[in-house]
mmCIF file of C-alpha atoms in Angstrom:
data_model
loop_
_atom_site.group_PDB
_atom_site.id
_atom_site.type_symbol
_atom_site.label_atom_id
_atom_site.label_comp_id
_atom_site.label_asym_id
_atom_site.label_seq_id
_atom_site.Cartn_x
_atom_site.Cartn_y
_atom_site.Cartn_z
ATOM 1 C CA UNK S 239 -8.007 12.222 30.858
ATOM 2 C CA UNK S 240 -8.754 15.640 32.516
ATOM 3 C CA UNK S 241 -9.741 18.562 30.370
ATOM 4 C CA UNK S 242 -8.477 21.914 31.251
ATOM 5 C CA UNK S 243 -11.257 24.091 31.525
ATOM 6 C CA UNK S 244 -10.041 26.956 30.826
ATOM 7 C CA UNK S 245 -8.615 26.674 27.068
ATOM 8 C CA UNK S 246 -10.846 25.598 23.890
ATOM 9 C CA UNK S 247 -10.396 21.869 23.272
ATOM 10 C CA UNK S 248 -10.387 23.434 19.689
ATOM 11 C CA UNK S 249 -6.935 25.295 20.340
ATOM 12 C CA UNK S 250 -3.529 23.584 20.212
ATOM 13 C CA UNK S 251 -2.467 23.176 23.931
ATOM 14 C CA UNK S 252 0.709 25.501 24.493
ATOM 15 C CA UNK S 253 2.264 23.094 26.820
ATOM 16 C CA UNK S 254 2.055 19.815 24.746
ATOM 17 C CA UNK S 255 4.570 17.200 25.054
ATOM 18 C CA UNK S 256 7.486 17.662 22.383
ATOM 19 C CA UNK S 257 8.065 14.161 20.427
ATOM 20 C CA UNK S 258 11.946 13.601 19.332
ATOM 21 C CA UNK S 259 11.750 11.832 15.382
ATOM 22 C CA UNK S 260 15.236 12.344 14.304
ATOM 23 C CA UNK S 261 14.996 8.914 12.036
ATOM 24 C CA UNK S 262 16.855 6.964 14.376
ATOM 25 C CA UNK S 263 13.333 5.240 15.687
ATOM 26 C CA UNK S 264 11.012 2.529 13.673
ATOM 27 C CA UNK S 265 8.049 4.242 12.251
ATOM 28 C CA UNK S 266 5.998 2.090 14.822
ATOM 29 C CA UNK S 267 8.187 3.519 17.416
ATOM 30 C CA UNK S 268 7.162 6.715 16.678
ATOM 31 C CA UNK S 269 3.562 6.047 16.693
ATOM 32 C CA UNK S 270 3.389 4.477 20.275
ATOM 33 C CA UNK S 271 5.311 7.554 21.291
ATOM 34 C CA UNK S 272 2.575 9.683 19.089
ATOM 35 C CA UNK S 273 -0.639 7.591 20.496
ATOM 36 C CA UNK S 274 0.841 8.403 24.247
ATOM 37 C CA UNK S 275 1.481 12.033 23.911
ATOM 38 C CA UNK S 276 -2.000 12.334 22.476
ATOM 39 C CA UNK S 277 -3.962 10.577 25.487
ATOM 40 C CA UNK S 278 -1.716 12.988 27.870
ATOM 41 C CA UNK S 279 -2.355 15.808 26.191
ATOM 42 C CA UNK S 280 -4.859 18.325 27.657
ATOM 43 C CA UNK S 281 -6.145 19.884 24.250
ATOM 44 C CA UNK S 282 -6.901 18.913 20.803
ATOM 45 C CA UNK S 283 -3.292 18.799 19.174
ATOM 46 C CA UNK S 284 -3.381 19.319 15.224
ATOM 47 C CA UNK S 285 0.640 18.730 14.952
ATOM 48 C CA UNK S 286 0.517 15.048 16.883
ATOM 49 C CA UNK S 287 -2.524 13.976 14.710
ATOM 50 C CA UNK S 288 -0.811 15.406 11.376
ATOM 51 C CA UNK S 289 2.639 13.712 12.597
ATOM 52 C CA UNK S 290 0.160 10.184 13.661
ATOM 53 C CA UNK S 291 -1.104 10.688 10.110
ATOM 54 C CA UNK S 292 2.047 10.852 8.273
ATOM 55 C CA UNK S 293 3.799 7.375 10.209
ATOM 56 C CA UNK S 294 0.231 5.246 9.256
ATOM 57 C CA UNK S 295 0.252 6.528 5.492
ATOM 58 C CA UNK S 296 4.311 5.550 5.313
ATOM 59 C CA UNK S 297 3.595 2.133 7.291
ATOM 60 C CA UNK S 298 0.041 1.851 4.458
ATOM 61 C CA UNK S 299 -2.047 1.744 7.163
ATOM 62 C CA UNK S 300 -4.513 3.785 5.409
ATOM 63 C CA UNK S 301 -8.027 3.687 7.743
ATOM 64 C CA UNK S 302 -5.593 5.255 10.758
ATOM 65 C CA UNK S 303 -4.198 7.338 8.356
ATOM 66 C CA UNK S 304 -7.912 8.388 7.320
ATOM 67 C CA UNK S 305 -8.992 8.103 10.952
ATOM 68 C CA UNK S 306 -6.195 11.203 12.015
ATOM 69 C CA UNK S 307 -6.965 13.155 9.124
ATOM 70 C CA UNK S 308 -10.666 13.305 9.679
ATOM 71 C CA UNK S 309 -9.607 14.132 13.738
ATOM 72 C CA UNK S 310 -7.947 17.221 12.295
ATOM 73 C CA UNK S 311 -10.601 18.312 9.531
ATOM 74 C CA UNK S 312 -13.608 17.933 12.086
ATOM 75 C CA UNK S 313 -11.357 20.067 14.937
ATOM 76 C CA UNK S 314 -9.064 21.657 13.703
ATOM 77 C CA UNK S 315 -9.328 25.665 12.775
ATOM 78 C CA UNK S 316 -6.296 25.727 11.170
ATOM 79 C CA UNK S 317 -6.357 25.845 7.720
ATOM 80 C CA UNK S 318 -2.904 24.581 6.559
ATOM 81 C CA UNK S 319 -3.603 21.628 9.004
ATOM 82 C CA UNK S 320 -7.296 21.018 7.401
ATOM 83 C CA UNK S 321 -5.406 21.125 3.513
ATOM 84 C CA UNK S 322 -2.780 18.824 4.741
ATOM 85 C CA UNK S 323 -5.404 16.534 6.241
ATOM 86 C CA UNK S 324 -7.286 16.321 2.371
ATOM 87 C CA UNK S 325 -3.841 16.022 1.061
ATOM 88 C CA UNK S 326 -2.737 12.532 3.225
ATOM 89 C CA UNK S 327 -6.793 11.714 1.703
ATOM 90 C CA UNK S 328 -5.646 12.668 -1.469
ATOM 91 C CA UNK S 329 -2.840 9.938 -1.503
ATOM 92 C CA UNK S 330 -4.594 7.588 0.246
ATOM 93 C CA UNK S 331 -7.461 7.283 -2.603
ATOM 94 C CA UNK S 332 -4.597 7.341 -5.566
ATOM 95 C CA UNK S 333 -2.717 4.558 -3.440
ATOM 96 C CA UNK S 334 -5.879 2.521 -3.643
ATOM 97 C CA UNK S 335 -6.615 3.581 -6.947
ATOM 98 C CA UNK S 336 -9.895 5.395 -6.229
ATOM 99 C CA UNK S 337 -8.879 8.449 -8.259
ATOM 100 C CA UNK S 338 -12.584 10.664 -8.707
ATOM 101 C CA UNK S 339 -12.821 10.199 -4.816
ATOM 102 C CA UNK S 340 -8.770 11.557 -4.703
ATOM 103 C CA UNK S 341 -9.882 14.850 -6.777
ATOM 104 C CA UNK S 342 -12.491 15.653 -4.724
ATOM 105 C CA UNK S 343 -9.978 15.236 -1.680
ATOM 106 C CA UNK S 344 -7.436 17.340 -3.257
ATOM 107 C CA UNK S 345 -9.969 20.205 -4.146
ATOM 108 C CA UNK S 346 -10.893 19.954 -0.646
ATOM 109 C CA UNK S 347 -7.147 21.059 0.245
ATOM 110 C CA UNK S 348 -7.267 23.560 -2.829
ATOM 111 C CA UNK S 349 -10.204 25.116 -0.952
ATOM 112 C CA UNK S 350 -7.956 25.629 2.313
ATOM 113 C CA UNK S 351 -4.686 26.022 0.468
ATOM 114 C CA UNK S 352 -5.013 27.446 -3.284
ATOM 115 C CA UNK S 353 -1.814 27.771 -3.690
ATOM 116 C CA UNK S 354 -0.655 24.522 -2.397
ATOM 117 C CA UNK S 355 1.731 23.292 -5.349
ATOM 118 C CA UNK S 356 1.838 19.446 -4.489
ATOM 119 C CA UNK S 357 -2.347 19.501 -4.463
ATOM 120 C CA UNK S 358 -1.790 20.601 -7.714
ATOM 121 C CA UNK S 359 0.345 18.131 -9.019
ATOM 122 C CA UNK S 360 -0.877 15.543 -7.342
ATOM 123 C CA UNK S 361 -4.593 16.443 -8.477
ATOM 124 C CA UNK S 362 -3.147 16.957 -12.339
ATOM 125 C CA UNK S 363 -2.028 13.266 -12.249
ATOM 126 C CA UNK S 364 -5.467 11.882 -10.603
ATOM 127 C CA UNK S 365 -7.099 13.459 -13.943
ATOM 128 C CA UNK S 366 -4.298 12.208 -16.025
ATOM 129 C CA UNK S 367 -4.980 8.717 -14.709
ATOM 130 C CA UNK S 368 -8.775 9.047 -15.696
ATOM 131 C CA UNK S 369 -7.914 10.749 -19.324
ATOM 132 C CA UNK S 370 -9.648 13.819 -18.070
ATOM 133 C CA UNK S 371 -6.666 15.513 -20.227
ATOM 134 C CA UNK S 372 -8.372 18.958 -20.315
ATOM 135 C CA UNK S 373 -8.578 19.326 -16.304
ATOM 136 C CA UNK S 374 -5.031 17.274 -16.070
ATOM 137 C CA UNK S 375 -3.294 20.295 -18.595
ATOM 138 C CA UNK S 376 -5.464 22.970 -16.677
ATOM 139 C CA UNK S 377 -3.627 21.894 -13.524
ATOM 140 C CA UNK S 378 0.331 21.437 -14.901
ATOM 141 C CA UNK S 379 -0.226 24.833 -16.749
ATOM 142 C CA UNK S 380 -1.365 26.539 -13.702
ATOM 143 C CA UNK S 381 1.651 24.604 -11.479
ATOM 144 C CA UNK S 382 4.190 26.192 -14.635
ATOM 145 C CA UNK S 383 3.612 29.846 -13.731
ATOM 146 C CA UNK S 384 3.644 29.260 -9.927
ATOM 147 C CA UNK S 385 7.195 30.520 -8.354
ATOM 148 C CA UNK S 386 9.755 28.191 -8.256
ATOM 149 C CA UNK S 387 7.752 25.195 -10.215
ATOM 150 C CA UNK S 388 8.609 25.589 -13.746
ATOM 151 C CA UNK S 389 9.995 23.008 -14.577
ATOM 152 C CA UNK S 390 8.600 20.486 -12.416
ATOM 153 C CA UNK S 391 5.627 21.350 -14.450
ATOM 154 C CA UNK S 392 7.679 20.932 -17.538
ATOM 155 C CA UNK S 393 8.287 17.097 -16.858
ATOM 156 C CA UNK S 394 4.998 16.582 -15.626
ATOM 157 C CA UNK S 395 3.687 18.226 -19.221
ATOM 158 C CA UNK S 396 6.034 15.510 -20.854
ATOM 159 C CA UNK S 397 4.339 12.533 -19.192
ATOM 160 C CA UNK S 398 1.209 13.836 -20.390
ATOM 161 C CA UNK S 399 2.122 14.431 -24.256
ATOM 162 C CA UNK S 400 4.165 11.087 -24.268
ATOM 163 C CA UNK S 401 0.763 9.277 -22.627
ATOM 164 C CA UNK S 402 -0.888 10.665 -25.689
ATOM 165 C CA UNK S 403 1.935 10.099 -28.286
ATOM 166 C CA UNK S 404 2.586 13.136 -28.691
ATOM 167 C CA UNK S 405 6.106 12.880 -28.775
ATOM 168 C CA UNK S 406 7.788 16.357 -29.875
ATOM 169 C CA UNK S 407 6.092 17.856 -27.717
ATOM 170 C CA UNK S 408 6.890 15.318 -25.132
ATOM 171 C CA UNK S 409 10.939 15.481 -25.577
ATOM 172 C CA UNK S 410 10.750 19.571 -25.542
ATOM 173 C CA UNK S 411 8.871 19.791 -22.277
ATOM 174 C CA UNK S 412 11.382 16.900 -21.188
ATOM 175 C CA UNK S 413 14.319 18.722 -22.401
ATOM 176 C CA UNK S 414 12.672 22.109 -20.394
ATOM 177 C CA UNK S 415 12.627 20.500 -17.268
ATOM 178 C CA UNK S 416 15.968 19.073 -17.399
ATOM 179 C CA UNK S 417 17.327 22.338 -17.529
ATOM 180 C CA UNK S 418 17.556 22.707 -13.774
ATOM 181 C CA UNK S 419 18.347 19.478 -12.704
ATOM 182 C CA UNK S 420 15.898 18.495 -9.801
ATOM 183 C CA UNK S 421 13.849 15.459 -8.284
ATOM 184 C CA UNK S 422 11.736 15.374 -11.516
ATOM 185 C CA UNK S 423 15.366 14.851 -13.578
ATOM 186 C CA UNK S 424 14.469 10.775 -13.245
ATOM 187 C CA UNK S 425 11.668 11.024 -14.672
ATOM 188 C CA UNK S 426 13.139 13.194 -17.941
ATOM 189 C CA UNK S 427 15.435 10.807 -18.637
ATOM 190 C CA UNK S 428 13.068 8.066 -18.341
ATOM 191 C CA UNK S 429 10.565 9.517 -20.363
ATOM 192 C CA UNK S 430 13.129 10.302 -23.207
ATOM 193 C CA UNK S 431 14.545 7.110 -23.187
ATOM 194 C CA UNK S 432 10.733 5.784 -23.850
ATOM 195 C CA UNK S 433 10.174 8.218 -26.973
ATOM 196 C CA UNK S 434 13.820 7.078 -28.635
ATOM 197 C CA UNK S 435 13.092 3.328 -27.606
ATOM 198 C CA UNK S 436 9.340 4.250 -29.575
ATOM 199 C CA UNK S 437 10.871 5.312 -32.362
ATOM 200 C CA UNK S 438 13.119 2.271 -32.359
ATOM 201 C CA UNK S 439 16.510 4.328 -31.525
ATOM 202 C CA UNK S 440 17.607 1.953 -29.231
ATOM 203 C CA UNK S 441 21.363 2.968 -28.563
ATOM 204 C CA UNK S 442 20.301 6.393 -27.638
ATOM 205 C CA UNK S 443 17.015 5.220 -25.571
ATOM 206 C CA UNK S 444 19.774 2.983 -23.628
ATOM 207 C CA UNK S 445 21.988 5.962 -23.146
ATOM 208 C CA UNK S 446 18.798 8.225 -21.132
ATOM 209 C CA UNK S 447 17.987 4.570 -19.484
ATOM 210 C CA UNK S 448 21.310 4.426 -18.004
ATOM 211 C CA UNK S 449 21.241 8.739 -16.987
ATOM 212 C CA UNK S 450 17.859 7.364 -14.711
ATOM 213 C CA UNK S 451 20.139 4.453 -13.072
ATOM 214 C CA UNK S 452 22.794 7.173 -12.497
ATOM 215 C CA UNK S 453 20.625 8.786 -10.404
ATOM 216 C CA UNK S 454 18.518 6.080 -9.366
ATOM 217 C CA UNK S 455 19.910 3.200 -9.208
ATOM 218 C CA UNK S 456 17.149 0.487 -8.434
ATOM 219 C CA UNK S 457 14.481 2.323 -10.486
ATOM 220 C CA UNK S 458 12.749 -0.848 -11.245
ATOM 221 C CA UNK S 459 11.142 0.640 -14.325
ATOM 222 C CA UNK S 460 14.415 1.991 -15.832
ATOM 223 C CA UNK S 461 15.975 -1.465 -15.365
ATOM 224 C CA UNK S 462 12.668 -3.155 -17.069
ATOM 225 C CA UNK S 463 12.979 -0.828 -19.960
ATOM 226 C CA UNK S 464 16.294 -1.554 -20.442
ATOM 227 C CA UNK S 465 15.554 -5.022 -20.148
ATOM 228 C CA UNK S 466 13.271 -4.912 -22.957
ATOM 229 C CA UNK S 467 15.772 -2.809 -24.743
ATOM 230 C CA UNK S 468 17.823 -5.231 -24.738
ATOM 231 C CA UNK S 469 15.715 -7.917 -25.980
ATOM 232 C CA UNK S 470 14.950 -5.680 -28.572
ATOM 233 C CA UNK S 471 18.499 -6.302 -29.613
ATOM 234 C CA UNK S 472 18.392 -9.777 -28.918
ATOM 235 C CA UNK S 473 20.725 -9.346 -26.535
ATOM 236 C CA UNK S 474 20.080 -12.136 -24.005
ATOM 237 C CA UNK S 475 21.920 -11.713 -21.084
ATOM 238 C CA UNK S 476 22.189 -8.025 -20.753
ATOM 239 C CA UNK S 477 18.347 -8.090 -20.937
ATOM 240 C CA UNK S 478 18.628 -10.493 -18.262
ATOM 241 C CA UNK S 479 20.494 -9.155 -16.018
ATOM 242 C CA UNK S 480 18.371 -5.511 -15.985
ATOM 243 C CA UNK S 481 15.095 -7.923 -15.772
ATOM 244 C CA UNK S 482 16.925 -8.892 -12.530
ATOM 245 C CA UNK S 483 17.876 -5.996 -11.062
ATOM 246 C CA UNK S 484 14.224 -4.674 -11.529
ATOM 247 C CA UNK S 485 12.866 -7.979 -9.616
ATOM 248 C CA UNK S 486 15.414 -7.179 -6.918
ATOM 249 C CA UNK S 487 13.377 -4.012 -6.586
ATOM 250 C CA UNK S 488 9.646 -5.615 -7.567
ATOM 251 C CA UNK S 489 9.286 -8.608 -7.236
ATOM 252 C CA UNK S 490 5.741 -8.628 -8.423
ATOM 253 C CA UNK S 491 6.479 -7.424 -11.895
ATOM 254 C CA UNK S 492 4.486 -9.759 -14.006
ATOM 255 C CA UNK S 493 5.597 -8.498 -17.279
ATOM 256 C CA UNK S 494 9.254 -9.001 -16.580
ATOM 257 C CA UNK S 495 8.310 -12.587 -16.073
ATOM 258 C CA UNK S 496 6.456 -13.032 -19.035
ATOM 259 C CA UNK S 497 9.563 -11.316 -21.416
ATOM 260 C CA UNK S 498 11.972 -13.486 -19.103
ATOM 261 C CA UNK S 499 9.945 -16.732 -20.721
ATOM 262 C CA UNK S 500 10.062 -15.791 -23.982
ATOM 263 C CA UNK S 501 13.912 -15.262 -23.517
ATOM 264 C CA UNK S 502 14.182 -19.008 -21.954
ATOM 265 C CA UNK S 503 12.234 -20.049 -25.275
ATOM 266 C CA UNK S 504 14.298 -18.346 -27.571
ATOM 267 C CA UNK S 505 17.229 -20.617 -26.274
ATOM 268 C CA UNK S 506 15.072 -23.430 -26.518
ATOM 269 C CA UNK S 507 14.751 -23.735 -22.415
ATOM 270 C CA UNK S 508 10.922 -24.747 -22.257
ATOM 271 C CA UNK S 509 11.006 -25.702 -18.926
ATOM 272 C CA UNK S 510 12.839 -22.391 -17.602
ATOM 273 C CA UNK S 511 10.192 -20.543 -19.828
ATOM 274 C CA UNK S 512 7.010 -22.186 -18.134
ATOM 275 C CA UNK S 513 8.226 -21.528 -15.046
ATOM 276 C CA UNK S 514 8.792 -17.881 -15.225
ATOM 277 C CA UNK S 515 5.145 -17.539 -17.459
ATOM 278 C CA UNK S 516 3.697 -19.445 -14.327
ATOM 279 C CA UNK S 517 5.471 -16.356 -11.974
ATOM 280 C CA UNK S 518 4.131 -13.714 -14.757
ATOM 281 C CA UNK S 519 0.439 -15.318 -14.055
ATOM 282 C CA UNK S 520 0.802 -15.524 -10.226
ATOM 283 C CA UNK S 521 1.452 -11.617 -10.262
ATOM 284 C CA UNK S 522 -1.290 -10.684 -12.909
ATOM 285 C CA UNK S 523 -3.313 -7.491 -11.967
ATOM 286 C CA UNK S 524 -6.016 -8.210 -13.812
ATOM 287 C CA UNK S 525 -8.037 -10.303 -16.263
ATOM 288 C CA UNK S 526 -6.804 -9.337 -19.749
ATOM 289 C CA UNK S 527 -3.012 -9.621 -18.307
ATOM 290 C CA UNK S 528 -4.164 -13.249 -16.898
ATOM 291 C CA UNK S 529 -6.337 -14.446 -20.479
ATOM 292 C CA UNK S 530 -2.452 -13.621 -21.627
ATOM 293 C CA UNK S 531 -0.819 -15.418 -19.729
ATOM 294 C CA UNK S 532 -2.859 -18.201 -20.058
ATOM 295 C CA UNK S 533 -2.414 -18.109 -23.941
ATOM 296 C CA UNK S 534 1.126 -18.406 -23.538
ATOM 297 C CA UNK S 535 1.563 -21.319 -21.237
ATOM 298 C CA UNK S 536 -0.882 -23.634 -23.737
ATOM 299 C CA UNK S 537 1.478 -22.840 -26.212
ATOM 300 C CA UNK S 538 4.345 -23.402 -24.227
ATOM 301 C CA UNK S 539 2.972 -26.513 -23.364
ATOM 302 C CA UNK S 540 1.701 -27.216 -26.427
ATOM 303 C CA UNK S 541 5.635 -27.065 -27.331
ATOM 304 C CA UNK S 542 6.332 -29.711 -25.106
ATOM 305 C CA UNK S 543 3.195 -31.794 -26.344
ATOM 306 C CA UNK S 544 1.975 -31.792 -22.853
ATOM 307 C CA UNK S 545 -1.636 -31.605 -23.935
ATOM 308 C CA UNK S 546 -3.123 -32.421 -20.257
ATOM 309 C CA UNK S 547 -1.656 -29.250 -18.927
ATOM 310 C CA UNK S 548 -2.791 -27.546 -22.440
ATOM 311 C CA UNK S 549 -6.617 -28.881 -21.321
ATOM 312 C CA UNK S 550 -5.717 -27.539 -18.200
ATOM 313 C CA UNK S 551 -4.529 -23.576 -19.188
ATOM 314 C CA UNK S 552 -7.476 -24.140 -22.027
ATOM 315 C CA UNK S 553 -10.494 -24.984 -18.695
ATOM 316 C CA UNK S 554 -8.876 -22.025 -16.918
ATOM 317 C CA UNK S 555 -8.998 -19.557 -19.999
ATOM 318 C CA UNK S 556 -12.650 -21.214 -20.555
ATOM 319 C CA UNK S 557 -13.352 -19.782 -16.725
ATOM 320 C CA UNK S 558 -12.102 -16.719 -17.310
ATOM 321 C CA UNK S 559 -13.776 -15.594 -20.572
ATOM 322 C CA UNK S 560 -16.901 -17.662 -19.904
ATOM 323 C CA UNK S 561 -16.747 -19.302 -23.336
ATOM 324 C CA UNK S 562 -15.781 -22.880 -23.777
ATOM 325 C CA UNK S 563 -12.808 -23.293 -25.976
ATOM 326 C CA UNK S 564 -12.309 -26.524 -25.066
ATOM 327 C CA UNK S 565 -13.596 -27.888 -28.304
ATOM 328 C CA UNK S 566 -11.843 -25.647 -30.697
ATOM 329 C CA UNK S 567 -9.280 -27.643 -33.330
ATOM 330 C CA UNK S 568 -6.021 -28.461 -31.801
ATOM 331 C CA UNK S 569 -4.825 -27.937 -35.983
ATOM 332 C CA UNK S 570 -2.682 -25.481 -34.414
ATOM 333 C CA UNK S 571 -0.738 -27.920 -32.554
ATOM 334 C CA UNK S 572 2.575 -27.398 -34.640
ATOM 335 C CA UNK S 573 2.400 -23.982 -35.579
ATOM 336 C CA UNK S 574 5.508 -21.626 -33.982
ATOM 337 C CA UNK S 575 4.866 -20.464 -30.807
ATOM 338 C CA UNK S 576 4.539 -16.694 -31.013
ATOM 339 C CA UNK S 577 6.670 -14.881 -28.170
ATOM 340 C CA UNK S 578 5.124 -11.645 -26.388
ATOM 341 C CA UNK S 579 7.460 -9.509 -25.020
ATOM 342 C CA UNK S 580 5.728 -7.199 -22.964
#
């Protein structure tokens, strides 16, 4: 490729090639189309790397992603295009859960941008998801007196006093945002579903459940908590059919399997039960969920006096905790199973 000599490769070229994305074309479409108009373009574009940077993050290929938005922050001299660039970084490290190295991405755009609202939000929930809750209110407080973001802020606040139990303060803050009915409305009538289904008010929790589904209907969460609403209520095939509707949406929601087998075991179905604790195992996220798991299949099988898969679960659990428990006393044997909704 030919540079033209006589404009800065640091400057946006004034003739480059316009790049229709009206949604009718695949995501990977759009970045063949991208990746061309980049290698014919004479100059440094900011717009075609931001654009490149925003198909990889929606298709999750996050080192592209990363390798546009560090294009843009070492050329570009564009400010807004530099904050943006920190902000796709931003999301990148909460998507992989790397949330200190997120903040310092998102100050990065706060640097550029100070008054960029979703770096504010966005860095309030990295420091919610590390319990830094001073820093976390610092930055809803400071989004709640910024024009136009009042009550965004409001159900962002309620998250963060429901996370900590605080749960007066969470239903006010709730109740604040919903008063302008917005994109954060889901998440209000999520959240005050939650505090009624805490304080075991399960009729009204179902009512704010079933406000989410009204908006959004395959909010996988909504339909889990009304799942185990239901089962609350031992109400077997309503919680069912919302444990359903939530796999329909994610499929790799291990606690719905686990609350599915203790269903299947209330109705005496052993074999149904084992099955879906086997699914809950498969989709663990980590070790404590896995150790739980674990537990409940050897007393599932224990149910079934199938003691070689019990030895089995029992070596695996040994593994995991790096104790041997195969020795313990089986005196257990016949006790009830104990069921662990999730």
């Amino acid at each position: 490729m030919k540079e033209n000599p006589s404009q800065d490769p640091l400057q946006p070229s004034k003739t480059e090639p316009l790049i229709v994305a009206d949604g009718s074309e695949s995501w990977e479409a759009q970045i063949e189309k991208l990746t061309q108009a980049i290698e014919e373009c004479a100059t440094f574009s900011e717009e075609l790397y931001h654009r490149l940077a925003t198909a990889y993050y929606l298709l999750k290929q996050y080192p592209e992603c990363l390798a546009s938005c560090d294009k843009i922050i070492e050329l570009s001299q564009d400010a807004a295009h530099v904050a943006d660039a920190y902000l796709w970084k931003g999301r990148v490290a909460m998507e992989e859960q790397e949330y200190q190295l997120a903040i310092e991405h998102y100050l990065a755009c706060l640097e550029q941008t100070p008054a960029n609202t979703t770096a504010i939000a966005e860095l309030g929930q990295c420091y919610q998801e590390v319990n830094d809750w001073e820093n976390t209110l610092n930055a809803y407080q400071k989004l709640h007196v910024m024009e136009g973001c009042k009550h965004w802020a409001c159900s962002l606040l309620g998250q963060l006093f429901f996370q900590q139990s605080a749960f007066d303060l969470a239903h006010k803050y709730f109740e604040d945002a919903l008063a302008e009915p917005g994109f954060w409305s889901t998440y209000c009538y999520h959240g005050l579903g939650r505090i009624y289904a805490e304080k075991q008010e399960y009729e009204t929790a179902i009512g704010y459940f079933k406000q989410t589904l009204e908006i959004s209907p395959k909010d996988a969460d909504s339909h889990y908590c009304l799942g185990l609403t239901y089962q609350r209520l031992n109400d077997f095939y309503r919680a069912m059919h919302h444990y359903t509707q939530a796999l329909e949406t994610y499929a790799e929601f291990s606690e719905i399997y686990n609350n599915m087998a203790v269903l299947y075991q209330q109705e005496g179905d052993y074999r149904a039960a084992i099955q879906q604790m086997e699914k809950a195992l498969a989709f663990s996220y980590d070790d404590n969920q896995k150790g739980f798991h674990y537990l409940n299949l050897i007393k599932l099988h224990k149910s079934l006096l199938e003691y070689d898969r019990v030895d089995y679960y029992k070596t695996e659990l040994s593994n995991l905790l790096g104790v041997d428990i195969l020795e313990e006393s089986d005196d257990d044997d016949n006790e009830d199973n104990e069921e662990y909704p999730e």
